[in-house]
CSV table of C-alpha atoms in Angstrom, one decimal:
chain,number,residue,atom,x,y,z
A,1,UNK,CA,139.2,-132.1,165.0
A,2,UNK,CA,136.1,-131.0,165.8
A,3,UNK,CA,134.3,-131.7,169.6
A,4,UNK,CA,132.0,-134.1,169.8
A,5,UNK,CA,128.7,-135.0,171.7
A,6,UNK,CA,128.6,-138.6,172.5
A,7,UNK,CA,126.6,-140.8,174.7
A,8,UNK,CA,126.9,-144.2,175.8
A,9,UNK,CA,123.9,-147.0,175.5
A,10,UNK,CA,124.3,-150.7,175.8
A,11,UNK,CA,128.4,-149.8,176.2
A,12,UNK,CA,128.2,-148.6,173.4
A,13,UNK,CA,129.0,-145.0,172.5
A,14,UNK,CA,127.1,-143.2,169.9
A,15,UNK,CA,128.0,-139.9,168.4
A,16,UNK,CA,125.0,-137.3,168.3
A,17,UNK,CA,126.0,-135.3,165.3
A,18,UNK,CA,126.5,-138.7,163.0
A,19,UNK,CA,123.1,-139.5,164.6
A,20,UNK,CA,121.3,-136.7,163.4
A,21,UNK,CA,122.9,-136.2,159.9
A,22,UNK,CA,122.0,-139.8,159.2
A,23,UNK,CA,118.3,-139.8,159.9
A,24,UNK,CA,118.7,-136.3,158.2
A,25,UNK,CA,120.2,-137.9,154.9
A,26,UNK,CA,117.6,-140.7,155.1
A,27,UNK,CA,114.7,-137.8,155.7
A,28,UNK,CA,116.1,-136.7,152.3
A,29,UNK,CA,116.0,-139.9,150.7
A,30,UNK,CA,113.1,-141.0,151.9
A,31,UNK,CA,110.9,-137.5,151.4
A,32,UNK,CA,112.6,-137.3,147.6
A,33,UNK,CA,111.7,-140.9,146.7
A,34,UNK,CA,108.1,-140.6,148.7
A,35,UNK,CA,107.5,-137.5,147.2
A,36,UNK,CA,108.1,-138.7,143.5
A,37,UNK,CA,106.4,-141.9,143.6
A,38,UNK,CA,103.5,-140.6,144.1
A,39,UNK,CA,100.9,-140.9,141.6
A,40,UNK,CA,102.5,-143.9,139.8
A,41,UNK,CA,100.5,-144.3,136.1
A,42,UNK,CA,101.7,-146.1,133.4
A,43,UNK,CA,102.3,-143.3,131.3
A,44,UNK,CA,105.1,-141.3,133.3
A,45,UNK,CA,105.0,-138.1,133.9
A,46,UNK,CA,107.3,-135.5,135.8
A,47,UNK,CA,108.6,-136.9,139.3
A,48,UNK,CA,107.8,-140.4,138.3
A,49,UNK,CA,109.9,-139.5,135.2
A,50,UNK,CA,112.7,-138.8,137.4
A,51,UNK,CA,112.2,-141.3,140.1
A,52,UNK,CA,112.5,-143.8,136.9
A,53,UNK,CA,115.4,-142.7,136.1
A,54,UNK,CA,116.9,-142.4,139.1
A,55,UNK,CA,115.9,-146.2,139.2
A,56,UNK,CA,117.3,-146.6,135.9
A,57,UNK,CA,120.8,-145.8,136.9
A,58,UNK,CA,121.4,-147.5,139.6
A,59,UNK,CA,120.0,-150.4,137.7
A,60,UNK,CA,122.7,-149.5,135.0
A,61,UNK,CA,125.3,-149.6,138.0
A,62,UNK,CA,124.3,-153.3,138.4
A,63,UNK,CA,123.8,-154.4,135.1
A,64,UNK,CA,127.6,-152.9,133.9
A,65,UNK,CA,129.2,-154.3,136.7
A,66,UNK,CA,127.0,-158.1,137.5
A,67,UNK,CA,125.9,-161.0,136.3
A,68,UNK,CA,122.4,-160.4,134.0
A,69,UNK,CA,119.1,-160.6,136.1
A,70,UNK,CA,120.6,-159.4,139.2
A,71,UNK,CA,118.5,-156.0,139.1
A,72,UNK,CA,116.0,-158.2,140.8
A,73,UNK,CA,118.3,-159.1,144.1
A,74,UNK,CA,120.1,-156.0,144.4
A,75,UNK,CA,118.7,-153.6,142.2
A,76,UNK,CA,116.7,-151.9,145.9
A,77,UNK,CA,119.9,-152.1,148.0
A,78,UNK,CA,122.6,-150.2,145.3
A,79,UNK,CA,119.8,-147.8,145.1
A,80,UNK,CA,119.5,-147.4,148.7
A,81,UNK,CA,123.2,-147.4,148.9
A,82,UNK,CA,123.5,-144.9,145.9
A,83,UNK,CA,121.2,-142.1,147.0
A,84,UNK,CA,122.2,-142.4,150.6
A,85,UNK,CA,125.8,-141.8,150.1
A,86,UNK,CA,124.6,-139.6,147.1
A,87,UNK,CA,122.9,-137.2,149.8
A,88,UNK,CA,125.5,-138.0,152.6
A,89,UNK,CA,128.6,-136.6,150.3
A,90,UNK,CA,126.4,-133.8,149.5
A,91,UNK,CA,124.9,-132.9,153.2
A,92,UNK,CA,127.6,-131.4,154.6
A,93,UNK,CA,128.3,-128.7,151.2
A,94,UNK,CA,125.2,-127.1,151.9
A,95,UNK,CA,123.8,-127.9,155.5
A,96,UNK,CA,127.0,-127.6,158.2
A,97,UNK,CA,125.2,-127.1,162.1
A,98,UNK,CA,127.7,-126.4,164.9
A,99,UNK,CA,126.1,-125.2,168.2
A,100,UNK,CA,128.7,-124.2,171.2
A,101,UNK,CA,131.7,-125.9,169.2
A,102,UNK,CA,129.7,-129.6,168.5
A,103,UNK,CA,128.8,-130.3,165.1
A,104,UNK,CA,125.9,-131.5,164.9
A,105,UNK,CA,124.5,-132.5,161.1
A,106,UNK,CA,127.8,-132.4,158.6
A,107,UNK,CA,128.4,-134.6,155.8
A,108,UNK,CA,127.8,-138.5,157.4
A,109,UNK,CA,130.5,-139.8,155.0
A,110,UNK,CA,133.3,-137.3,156.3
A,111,UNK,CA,133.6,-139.7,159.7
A,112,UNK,CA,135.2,-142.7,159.2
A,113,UNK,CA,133.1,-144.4,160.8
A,114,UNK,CA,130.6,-144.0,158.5
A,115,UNK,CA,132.4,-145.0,155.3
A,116,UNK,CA,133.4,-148.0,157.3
A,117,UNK,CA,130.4,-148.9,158.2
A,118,UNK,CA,129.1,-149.0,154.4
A,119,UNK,CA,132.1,-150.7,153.6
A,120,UNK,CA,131.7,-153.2,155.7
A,121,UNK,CA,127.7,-154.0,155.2
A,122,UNK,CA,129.0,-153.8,151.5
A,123,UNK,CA,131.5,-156.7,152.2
A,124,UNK,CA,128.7,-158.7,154.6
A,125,UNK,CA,126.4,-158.6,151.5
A,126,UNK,CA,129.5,-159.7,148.9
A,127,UNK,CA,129.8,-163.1,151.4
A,128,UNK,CA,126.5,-163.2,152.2
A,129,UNK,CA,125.2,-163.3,148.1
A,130,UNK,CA,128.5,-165.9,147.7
A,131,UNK,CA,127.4,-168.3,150.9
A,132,UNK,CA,123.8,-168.0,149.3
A,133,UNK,CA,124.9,-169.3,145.8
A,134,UNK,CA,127.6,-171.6,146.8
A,135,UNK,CA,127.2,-173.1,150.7
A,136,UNK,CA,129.5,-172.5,153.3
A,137,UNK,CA,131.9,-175.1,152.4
A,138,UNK,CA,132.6,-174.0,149.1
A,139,UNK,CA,132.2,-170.4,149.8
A,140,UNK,CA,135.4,-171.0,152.4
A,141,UNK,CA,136.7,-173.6,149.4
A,142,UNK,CA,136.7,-169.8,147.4
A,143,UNK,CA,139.6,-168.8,149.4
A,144,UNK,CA,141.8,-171.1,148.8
A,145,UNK,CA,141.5,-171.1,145.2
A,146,UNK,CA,143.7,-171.3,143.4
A,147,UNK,CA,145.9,-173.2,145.5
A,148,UNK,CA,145.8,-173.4,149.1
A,149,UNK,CA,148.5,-171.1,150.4
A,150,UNK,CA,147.2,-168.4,148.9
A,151,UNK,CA,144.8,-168.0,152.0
A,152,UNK,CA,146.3,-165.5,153.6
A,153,UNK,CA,146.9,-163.4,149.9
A,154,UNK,CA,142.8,-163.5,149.4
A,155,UNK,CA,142.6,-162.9,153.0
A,156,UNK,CA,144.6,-159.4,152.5
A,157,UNK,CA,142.7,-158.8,149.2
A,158,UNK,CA,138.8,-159.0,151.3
A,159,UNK,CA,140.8,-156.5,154.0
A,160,UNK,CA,142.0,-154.4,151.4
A,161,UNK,CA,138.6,-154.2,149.6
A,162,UNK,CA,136.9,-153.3,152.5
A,163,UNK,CA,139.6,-150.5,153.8
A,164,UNK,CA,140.3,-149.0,150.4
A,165,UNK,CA,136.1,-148.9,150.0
A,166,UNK,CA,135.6,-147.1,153.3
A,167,UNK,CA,138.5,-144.9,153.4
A,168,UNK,CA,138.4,-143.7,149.5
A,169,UNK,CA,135.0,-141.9,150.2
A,170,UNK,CA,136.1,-140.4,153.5
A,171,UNK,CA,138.8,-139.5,152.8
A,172,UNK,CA,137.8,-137.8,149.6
A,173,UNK,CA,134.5,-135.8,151.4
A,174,UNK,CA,136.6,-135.2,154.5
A,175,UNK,CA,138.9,-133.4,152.8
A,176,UNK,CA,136.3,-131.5,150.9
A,177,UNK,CA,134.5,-130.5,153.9
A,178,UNK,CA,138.2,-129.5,155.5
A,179,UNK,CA,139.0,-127.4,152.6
A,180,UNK,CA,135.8,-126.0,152.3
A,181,UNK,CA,135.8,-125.2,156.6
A,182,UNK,CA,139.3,-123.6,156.2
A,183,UNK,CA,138.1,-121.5,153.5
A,184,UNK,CA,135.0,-120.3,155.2
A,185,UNK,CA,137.7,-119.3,158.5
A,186,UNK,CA,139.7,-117.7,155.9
A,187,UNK,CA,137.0,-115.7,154.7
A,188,UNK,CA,135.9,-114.4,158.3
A,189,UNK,CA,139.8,-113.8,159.0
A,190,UNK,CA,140.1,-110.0,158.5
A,191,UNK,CA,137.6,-107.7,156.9
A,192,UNK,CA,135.5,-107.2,154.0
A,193,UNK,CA,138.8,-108.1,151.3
A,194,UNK,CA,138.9,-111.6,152.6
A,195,UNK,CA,135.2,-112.4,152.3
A,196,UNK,CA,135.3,-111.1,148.5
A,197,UNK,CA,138.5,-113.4,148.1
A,198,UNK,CA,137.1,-115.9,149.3
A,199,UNK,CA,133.6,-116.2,148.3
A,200,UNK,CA,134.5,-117.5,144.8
A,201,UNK,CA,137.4,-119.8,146.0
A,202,UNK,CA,134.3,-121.3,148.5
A,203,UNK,CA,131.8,-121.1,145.6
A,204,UNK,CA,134.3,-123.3,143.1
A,205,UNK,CA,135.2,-125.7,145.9
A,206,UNK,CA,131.9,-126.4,146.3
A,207,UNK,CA,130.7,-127.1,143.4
A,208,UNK,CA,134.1,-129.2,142.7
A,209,UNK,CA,133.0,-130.7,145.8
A,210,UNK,CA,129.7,-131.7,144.6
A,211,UNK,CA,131.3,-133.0,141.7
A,212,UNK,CA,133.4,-135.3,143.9
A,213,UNK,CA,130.5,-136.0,146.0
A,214,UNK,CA,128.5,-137.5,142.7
A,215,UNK,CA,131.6,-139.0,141.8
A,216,UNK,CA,132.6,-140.9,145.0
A,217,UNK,CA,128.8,-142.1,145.5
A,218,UNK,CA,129.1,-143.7,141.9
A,219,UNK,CA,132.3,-145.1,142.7
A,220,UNK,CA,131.8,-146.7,145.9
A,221,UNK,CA,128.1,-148.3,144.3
A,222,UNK,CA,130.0,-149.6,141.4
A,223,UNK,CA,132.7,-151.1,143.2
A,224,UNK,CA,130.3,-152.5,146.2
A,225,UNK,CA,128.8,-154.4,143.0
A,226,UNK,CA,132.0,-155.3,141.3
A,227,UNK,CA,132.9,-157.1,144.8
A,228,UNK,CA,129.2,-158.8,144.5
A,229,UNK,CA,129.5,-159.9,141.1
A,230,UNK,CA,132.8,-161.6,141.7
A,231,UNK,CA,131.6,-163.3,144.2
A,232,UNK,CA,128.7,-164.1,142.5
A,233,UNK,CA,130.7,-165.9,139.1
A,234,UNK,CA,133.2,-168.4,140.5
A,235,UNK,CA,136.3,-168.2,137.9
A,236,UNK,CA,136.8,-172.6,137.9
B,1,UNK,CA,144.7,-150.0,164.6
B,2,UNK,CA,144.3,-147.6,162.0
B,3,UNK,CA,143.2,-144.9,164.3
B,4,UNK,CA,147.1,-142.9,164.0
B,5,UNK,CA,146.2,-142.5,160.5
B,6,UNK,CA,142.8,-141.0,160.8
B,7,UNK,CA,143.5,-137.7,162.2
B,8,UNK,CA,141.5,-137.3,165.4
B,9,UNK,CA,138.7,-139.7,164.2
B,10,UNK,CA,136.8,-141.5,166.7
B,11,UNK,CA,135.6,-145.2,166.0
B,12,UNK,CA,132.3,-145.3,167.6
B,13,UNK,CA,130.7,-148.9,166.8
B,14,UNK,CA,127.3,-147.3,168.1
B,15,UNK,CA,127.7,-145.1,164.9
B,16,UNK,CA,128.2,-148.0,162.8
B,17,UNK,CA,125.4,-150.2,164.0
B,18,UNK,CA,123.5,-147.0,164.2
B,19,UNK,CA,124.0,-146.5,160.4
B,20,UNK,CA,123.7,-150.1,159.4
B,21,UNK,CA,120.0,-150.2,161.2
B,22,UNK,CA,118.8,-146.6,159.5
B,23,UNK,CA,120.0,-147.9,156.1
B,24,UNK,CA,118.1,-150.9,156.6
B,25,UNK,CA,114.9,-148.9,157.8
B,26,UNK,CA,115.6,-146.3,155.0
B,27,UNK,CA,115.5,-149.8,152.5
B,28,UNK,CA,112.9,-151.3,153.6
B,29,UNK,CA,111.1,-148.0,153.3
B,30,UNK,CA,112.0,-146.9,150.0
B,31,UNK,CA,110.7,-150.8,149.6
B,32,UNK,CA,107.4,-150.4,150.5
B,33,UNK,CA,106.9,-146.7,149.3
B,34,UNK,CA,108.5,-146.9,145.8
B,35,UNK,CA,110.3,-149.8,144.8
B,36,UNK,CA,108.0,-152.1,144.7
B,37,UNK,CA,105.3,-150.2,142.9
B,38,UNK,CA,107.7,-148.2,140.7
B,39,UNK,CA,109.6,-151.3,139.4
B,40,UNK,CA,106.3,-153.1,138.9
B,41,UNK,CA,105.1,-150.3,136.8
B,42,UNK,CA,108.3,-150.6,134.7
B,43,UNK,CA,107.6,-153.9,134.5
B,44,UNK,CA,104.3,-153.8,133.3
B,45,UNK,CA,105.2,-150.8,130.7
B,46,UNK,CA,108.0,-153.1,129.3
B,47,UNK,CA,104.8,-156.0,128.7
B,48,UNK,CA,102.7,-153.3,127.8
B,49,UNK,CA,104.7,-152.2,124.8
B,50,UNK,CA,106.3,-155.4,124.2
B,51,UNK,CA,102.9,-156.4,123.5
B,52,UNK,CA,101.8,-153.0,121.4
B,53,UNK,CA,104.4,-154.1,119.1
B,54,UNK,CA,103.2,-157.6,118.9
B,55,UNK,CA,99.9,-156.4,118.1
B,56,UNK,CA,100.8,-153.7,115.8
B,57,UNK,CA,102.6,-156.1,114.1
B,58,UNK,CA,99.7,-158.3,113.5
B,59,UNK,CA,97.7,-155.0,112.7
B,60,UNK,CA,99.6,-154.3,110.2
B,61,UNK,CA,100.0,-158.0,108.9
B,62,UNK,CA,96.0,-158.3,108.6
B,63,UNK,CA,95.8,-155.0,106.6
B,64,UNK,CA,98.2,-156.2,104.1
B,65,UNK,CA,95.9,-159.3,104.1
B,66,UNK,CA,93.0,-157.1,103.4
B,67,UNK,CA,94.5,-155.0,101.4
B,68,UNK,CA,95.3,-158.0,99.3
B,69,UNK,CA,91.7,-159.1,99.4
B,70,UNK,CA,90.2,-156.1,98.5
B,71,UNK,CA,92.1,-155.5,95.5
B,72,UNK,CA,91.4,-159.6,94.5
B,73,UNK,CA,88.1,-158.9,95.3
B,74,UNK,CA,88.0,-155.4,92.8
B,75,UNK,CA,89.6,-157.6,90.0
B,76,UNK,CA,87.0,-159.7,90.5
B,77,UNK,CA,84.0,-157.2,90.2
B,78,UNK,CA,85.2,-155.9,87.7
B,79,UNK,CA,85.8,-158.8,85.2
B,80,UNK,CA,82.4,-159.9,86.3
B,81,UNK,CA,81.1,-156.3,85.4
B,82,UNK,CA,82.7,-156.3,82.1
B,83,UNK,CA,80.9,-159.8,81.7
B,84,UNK,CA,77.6,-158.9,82.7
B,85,UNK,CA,77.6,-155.8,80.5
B,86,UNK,CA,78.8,-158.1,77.3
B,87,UNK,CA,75.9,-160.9,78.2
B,88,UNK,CA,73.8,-158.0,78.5
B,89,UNK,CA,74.8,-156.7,75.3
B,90,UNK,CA,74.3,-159.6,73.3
B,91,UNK,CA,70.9,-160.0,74.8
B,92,UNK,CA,69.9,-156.9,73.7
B,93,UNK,CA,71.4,-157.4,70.4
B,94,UNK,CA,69.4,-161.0,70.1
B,95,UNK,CA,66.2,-159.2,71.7
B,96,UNK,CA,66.4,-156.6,68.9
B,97,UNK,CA,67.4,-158.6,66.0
B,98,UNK,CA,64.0,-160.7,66.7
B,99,UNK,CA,61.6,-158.3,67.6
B,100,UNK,CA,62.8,-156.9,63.9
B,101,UNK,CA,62.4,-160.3,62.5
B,102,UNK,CA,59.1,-160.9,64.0
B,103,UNK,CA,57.8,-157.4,62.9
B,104,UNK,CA,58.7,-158.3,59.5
B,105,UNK,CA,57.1,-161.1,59.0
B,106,UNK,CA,54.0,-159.9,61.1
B,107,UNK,CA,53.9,-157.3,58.3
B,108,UNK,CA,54.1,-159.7,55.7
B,109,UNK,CA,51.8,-161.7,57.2
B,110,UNK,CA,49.4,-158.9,57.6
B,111,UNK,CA,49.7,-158.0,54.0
B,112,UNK,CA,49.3,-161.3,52.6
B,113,UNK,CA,46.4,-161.5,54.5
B,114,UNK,CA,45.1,-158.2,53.1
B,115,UNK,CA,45.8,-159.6,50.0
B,116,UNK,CA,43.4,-162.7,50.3
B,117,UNK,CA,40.9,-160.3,51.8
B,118,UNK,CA,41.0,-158.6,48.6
B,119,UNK,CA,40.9,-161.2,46.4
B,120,UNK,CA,38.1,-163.2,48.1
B,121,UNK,CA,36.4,-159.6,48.4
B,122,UNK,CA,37.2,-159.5,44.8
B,123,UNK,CA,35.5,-162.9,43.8
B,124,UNK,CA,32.4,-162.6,46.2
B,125,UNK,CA,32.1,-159.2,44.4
B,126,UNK,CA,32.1,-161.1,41.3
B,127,UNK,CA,29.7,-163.6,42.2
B,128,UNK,CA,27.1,-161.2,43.6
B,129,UNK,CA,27.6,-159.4,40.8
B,130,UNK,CA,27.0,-162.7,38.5
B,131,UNK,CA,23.7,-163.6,40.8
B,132,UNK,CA,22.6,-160.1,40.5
B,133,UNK,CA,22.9,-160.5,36.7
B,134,UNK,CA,21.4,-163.7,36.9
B,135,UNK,CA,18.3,-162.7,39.6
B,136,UNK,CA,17.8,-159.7,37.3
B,137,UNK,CA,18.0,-161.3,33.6
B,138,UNK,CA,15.8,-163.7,35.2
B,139,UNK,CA,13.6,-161.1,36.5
B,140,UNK,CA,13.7,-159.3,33.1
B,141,UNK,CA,13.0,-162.4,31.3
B,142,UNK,CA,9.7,-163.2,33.5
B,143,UNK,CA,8.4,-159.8,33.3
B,144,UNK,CA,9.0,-160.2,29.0
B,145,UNK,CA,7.7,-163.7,29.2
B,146,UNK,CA,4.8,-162.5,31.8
B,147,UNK,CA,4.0,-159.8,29.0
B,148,UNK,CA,4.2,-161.8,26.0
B,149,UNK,CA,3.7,-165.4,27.1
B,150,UNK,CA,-0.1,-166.5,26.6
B,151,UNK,CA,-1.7,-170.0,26.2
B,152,UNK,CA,-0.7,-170.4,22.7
B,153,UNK,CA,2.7,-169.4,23.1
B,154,UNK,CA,2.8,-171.4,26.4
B,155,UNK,CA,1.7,-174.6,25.0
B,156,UNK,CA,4.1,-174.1,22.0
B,157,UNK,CA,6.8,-173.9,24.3
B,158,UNK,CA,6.1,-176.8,26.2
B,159,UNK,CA,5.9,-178.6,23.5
B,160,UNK,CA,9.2,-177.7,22.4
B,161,UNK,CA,10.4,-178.2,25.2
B,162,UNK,CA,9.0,-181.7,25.5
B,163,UNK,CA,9.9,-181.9,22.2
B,164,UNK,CA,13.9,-181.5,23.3
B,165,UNK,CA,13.6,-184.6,25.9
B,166,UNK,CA,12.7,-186.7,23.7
B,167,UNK,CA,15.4,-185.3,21.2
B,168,UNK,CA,17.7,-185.4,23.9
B,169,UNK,CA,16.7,-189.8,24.9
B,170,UNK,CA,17.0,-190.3,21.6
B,171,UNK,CA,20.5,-189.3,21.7
């Protein structure tokens, strides 16, 4: 594993290098969506054209996977989510800084604490939409549906959503950026040979990679909502 | 927990806190930068053709109506043409059958007229013609009788002629 610079605040330690490629990933994010909404007419054109669609599919996320008219509630926050982990499994394929040994901007989503920590605000928002529709009593009433000693089963299955969530998209980029990094050291191993070996192996791992990356984004979105959604409709 | 199956990962709650706040930011952000005004554009693109259609549809409804009108109203002219021209023909023919009628019988009464003119030219021809006899026999006569008329004769005349009155009381 990789060193890391960390520093501690409020006894709290924070890692640098997720530090940076974060506000680097929301830089991207931000700049590609400011960039393209620029301008906004009626009739689209260009950018706004692909801003829209970008729009448009995260909006198809929701409207596969919830209950009709929730575009409106979370159609902002699975695009957010979307495009951030979009740009986070995609960072560290094209933008990898390591100064004296310390990473310092990789893919955000190849820590685990990262993934977790998407996993985890997607489970907050799953109980926070179902306390919001049903109250707290009947949103805790939820668990023990449909009989009481089942608590500790729908118990598990919240733990399991959440673990599975995170660790499904770390481990899926870590590994990616792993392969890729072991690949890049084989290349620099001995000589000319090695770097023409392994320029194609690097160039189809990558752009397997970004495949993943696209992949894993959609995924995690599309489950985030699924876990919404069943919140949201309460089978009686 | 987990950690021995994470290889080497580090769970830093900073990181995840840190995360949480910029994806809140990076929300609220994309909020006020694109969202909003994006989705409100959708929004008013989906009314805006929603309502092209409505009104496309009533476009289309009132040219049929007009369409429908016209063409009523082209039947319409043109029975009314047709009748016009036929009251107009049969004005003409009335309008032509009595200025012949009236010319005819102006001529005949011109001529019958001519004809009296010659027949009263005729008979005032005549009577002149009888004074003139009479003026000139009269004439003639007196110029004879001037002539040959003196005393004797005169009083033999008178006589006679008194001579007839009393012939005639007699009677």
């Amino acid at each position: 594993m990789d060193k890391t610079r960390t520093f501690q605040l409020f006894g709290l330690t924070f890692n640098v290098g997720n530090m940076i490629s974060g506000i680097v990933v929301a830089l991207i994010v931000f700049g590609l969506v400011f960039y393209c909404s620029r301008k906004i007419q009626l009739k689209p054109k260009g950018k706004q054209n692909f801003l829209e669609y970008m729009i448009d599919f995260t909006n198809g996320i929701i409207k596969s996977t919830m209950p009709s008219g929730s575009t409106k509630d979370y159609g902002l926050w699975a695009f957010t989510l979307f495009y951030f982990i979009l740009i986070s499994n995609l960072l560290g394929l094209f933008l990898h800084i390591e100064v004296g040994g310390v990473v310092y901007v990789k893919s955000p989503t190849a820590d685990p604490i990262v993934a977790m920590a998407f996993a985890l605000m997607s489970l907050l928002i799953a109980q926070y939409s179902s306390v919001k529709k049903l109250g707290y009593k009947k949103h805790f009433e939820t668990y023990m549906q449909p009989i009481s000693y089942l608590l500790p089963i729908n118990l598990m299955e919240e733990l399991t959503n959440f673990l599975t969530l995170g660790i499904r998209v770390y481990g899926n980029i870590f590994a990616g950026e792993l392969l890729a990094g072991l690949i890049a050291k084989m290349a620099f191993s001995g000589g000319v040979g090695m770097i023409l070996v392994s320029s194609p192996l690097e160039l189809a791992w990558q752009g397997f990679s970004v495949f993943i990356g696209c992949i894993q984004a959609y995924v995690f979105v599309t489950l985030s909502c699924v876990y919404v959604a069943h919140k949201l409709v309460v089978e009686e | 927990m987990f950690t021995h199956l994470i290889v080497g990962a580090e769970f830093n709650i900073g990181d995840a806190l840190f995360y949480a706040a910029l994806f809140l930011i990076l929300m609220f952000g994309i909020k006020v930068v694109a969202w909003k005004p994006v989705t409100k554009m959708m929004q008013d693109r989906a009314d805006k053709i929603s309502n092209d259609i409505d009104t496309a549809e009533q476009a289309r409804n009132k040219a049929v109506d007009l369409e429908k009108q016209r063409q009523d109203a082209l039947a319409n002219l043109q029975e009314e043409a047709s009748k016009i021209i036929n009251k107009a023909q049969q004005t003409g023919d009335k309008r032509r059958d009595s200025i012949i009628e009236e010319a005819r019988s102006d001529a005949q009464s011109l001529k019958e007229k001519a004809q009296a003119d010659i027949e009263q030219q005729k008979k005032d021809a005549l009577a002149d013609s009888k004074n003139d006899v009479a003026d000139l026999s009269i004439e003639i006569a007196s110029k004879i009788i001037k002539k040959s008329l003196n005393a004797d004769d005169q009083k033999a005349l008178i006589d006679s002629y008194i001579e007839g009155l009393g012939n005639n009381e007699s009677n």
